[in-house]
Short mmCIF file of C-alpha atoms in Angstrom, two decimals:
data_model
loop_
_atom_site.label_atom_id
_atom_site.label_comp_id
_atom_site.label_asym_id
_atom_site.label_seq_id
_atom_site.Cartn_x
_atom_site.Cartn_y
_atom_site.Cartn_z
CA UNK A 144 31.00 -210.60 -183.97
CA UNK A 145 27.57 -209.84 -181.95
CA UNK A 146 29.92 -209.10 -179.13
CA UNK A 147 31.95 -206.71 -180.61
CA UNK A 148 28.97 -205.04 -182.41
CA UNK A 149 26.96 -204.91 -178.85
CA UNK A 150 30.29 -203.38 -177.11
CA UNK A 151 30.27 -200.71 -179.42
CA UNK A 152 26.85 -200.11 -178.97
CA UNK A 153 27.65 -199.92 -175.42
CA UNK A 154 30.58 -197.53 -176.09
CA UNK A 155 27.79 -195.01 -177.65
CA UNK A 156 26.71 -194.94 -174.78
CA UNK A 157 29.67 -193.98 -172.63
CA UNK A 158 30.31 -191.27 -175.07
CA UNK A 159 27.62 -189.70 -174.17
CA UNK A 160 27.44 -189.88 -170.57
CA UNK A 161 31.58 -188.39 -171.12
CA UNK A 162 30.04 -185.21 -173.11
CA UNK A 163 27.96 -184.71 -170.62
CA UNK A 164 30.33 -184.42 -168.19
CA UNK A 165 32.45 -182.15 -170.61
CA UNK A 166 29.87 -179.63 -171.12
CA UNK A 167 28.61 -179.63 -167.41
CA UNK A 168 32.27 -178.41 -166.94
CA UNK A 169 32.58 -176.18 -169.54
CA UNK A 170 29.21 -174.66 -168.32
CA UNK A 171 30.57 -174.02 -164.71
CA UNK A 172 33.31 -172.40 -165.63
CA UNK A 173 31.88 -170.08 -168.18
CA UNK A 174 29.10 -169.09 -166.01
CA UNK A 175 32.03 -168.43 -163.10
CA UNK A 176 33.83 -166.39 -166.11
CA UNK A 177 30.57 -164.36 -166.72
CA UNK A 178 30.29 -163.37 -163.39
CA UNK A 179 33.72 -162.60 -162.29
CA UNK A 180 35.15 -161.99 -165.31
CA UNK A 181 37.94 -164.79 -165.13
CA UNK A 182 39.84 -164.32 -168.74
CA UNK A 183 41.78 -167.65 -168.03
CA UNK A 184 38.25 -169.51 -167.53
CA UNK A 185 37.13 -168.07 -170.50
CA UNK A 186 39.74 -169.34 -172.59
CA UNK A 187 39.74 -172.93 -171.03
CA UNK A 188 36.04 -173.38 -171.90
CA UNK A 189 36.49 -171.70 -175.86
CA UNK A 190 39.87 -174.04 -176.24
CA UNK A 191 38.14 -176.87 -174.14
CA UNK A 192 35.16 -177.31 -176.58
CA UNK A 193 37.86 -178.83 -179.25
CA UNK A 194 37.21 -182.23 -176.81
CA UNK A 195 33.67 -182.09 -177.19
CA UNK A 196 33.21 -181.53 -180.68
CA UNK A 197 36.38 -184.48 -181.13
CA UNK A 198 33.74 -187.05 -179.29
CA UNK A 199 30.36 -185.78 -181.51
CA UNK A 200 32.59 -186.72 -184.43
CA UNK A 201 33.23 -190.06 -183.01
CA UNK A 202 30.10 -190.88 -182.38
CA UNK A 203 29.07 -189.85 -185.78
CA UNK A 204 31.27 -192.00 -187.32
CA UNK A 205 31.02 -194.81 -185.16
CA UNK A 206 27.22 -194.85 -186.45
CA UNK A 207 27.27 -194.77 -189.68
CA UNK A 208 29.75 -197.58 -189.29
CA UNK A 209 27.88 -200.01 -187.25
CA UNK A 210 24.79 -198.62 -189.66
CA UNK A 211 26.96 -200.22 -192.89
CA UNK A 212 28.21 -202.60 -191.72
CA UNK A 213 25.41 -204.43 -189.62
CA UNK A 214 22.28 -202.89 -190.74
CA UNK A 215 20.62 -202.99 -187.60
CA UNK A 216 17.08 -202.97 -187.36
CA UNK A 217 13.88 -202.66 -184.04
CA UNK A 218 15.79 -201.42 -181.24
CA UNK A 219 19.83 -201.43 -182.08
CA UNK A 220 18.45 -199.00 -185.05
CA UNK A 221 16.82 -196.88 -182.42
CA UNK A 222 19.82 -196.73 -180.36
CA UNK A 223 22.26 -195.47 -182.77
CA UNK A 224 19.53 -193.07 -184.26
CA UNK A 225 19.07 -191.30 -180.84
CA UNK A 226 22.71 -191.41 -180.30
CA UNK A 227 22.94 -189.41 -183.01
CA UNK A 228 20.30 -187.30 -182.13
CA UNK A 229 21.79 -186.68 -178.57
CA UNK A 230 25.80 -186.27 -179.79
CA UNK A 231 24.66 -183.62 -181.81
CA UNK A 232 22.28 -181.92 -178.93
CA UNK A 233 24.99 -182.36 -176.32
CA UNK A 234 27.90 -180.29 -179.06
CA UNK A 235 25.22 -177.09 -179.46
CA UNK A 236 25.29 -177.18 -175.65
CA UNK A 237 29.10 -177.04 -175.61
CA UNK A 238 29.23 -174.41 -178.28
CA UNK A 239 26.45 -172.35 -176.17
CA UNK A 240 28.91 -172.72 -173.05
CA UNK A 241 31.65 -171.26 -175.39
CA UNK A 242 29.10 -168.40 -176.24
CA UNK A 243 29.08 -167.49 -172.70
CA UNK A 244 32.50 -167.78 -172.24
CA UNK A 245 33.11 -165.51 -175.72
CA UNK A 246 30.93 -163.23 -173.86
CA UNK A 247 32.86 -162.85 -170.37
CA UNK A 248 36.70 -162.45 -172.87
CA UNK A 249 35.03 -159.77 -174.85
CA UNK A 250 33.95 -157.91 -171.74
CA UNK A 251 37.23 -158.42 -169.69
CA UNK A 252 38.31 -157.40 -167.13
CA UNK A 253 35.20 -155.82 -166.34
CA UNK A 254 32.04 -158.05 -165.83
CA UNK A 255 29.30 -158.51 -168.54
CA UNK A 256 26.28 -158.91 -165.67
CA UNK A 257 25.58 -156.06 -163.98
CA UNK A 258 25.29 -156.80 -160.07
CA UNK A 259 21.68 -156.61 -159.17
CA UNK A 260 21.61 -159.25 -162.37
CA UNK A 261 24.41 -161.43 -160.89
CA UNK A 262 22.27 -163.52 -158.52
CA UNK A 263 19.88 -164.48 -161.32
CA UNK A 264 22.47 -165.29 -163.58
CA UNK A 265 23.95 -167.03 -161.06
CA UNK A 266 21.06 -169.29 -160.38
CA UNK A 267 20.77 -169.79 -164.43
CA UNK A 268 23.84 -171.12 -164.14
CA UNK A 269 22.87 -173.43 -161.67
CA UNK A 270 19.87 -174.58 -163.19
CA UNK A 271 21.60 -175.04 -166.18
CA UNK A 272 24.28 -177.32 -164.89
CA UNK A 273 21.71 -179.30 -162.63
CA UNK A 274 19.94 -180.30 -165.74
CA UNK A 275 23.26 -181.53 -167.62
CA UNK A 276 23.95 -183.72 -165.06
CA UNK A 277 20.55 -184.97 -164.63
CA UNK A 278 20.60 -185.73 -168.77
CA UNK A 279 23.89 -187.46 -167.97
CA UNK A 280 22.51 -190.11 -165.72
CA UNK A 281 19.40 -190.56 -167.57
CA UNK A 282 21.58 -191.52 -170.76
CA UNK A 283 23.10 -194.08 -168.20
CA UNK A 284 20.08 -195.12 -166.79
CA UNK A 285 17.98 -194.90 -169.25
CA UNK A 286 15.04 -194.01 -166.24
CA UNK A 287 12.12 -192.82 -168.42
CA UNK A 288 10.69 -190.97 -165.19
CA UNK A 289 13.48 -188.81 -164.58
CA UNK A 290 14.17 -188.09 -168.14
CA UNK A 291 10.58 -186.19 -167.86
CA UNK A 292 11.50 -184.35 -165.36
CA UNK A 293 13.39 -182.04 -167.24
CA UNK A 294 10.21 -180.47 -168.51
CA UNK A 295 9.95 -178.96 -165.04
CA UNK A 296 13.79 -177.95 -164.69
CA UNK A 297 13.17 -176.29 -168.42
CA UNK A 298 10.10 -174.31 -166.96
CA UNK A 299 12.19 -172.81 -164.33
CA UNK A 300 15.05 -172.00 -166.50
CA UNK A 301 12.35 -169.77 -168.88
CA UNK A 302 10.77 -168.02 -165.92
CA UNK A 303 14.17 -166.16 -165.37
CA UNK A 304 14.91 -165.63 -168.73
CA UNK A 305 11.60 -163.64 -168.22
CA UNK A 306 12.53 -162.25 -165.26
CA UNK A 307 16.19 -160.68 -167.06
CA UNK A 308 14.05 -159.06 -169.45
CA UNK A 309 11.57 -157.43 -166.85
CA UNK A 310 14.83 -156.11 -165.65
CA UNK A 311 16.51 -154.77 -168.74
CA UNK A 312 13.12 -153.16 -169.30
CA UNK A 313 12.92 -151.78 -166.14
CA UNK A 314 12.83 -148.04 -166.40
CA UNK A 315 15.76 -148.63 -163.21
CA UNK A 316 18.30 -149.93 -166.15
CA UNK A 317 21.37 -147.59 -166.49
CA UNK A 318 23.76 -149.72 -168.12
CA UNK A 319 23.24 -148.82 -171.67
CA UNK A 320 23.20 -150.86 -174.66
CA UNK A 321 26.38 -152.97 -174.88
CA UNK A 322 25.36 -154.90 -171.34
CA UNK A 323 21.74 -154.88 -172.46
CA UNK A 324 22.89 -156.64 -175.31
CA UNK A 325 24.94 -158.96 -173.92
CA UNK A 326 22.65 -160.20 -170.90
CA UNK A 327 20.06 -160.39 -173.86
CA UNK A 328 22.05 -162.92 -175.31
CA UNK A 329 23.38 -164.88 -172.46
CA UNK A 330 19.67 -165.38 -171.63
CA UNK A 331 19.35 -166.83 -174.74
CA UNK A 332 22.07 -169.24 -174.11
CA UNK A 333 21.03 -170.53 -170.86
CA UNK A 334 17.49 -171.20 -172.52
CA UNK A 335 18.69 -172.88 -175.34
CA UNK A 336 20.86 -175.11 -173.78
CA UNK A 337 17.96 -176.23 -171.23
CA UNK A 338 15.93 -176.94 -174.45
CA UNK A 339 18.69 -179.04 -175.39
CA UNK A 340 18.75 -180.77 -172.50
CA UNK A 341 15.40 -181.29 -172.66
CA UNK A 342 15.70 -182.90 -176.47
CA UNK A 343 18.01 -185.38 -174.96
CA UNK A 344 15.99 -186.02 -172.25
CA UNK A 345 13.47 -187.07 -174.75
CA UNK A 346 15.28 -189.18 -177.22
CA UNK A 347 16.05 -191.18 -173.85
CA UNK A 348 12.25 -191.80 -173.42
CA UNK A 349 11.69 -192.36 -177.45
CA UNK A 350 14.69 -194.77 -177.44
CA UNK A 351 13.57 -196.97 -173.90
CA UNK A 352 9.46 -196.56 -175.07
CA UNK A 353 10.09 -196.10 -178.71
CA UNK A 354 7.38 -193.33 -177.88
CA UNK A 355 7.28 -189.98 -177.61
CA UNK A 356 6.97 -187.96 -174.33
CA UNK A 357 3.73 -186.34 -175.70
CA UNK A 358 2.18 -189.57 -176.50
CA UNK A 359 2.75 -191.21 -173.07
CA UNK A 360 -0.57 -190.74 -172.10
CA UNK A 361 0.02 -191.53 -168.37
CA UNK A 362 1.97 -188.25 -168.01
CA UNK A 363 0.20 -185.29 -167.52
#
C-alpha cells in the first residue's frame, strides 16, 4: 500500500514537469502567432489548452484522494499541498498563452505588434519560455538554487514590460488605440506568467526547505 501511495506521489510529480512542457509549447507558438500573425497557431494553442486544464484537474483530484484516503502528514502533506499550489499556477500560465494567442486571431491577418515593437516582444517571448522550462526542471530536480533564480529571469521580464510602455507613450506612436491596447495587454501577459513562474519556483523551495524564499537568510 506505501508503494502505491509513494508512486502516486511520484506521478504528481510527472504531471507537473508534463504541464510544463505543455505550456512552454503553447507559449512558443502563441508568441510566433503574435508576431506573424499565424491564424492556424493561434487556434492550436486556444484548442490545445483543453490538455492542460485536463492534467490540473487530475492533479486536483488525485490530491484530495491521497489527502482522504491516507491523511498524510510532515512532508507527503507538503508535497501534495504545493502540487496543488503549482497545478493551479502552471493552468493560469496556459490560459495567459491562450490570451496571447486570442490576441494574434482577433487581429488576423494583420499583426497585433507593430514592427519597431516586434523585437521586444520577441525577446518577451523568449524570456518567457526560458523560465517555463527552467520551472520544469526545478519541479524535477527539486534544486533549491536554481529555483531562486527565477527572481532574476522575473526582473528582466518587468524591465521590458517597462520598456513597451515608454514606447506606447512615446510621442513617436502612430498606431492608434486598438494596437495600444492590445500590446498593453500582451505585456501584461508575459508579466504575469513570469510571476507565475516565479510562484512555482517558490513552492519548489517551500516544499524541499519547508521555508520560504524570503526567510532563507543566506540569499540575498
Amino acid at each position: 500500500m506505501r508503494d502505491a501511495y509513494h508512486e502516486e506521489l511520484d506521478s504528481l510529480t510527472d504531471s507537473l514537469v508534463e504541464m510544463t512542457r505543455l505550456v512552454r509549447s503553447a507559449m512558443a507558438r502563441a508568441v510566433t502567432a503574435l508576431l506573424d500573425a499565424d491564424l492556424r497557431l493561434a487556434e492550436e494553442v486556444i484548442s490545445g489548452d483543453e490538455h492542460v486544464n485536463k492534467i490540473d484537474a487530475s492533479i486536483e483530484a488525485t490530491v484530495f484522494d491521497l489527502m482522504a484516503r491516507q491523511q498524510p502528514v510532515a512532508g507527503d502533506l507538503r508535497t501534495l499541498i504545493t502540487a496543488l499550489r503549482m497545478s493551479g499556477d502552471l493552468e493560469r500560465m496556459g490560459d495567459l498563452a491562450v490570451h496571447i494567442a486570442k490576441t494574434a486571431r482577433r487581429r488576423h491577418p494583420e499583426s497585433a505588434v507593430p514592427p519597431e515593437l516586434q523585437a521586444t516582444v520577441l525577446e518577451m517571448g523568449q524570456i518567457a519560455e526560458r523560465m517555463i522550462a527552467k520551472t520544469g526542471s526545478v519541479i524535477a530536480s527539486q534544486d533549491v538554487e536554481r529555483g531562486l533564480e527565477l527572481d532574476a529571469d522575473d526582473d528582466q521580464m518587468d524591465r521590458l514590460h517597462r520598456r513597451l510602455f515608454d514606447l506606447l507613450l512615446s510621442p513617436k506612436w502612430t498606431h492608434g488605440v486598438e494596437p495600444a491596447v492590445d500590446i498593453t495587454l500582451a505585456g501584461r501577459y508575459f508579466e504575469r506568467f513570469a510571476d507565475h513562474a516565479v510562484h512555482v519556483a517558490e513552492n519548489v523551495v517551500y516544499l524541499v526547505t519547508g521555508r520560504r524564499p524570503e526567510d532563507l537568510t543566506d540569499h540575498p
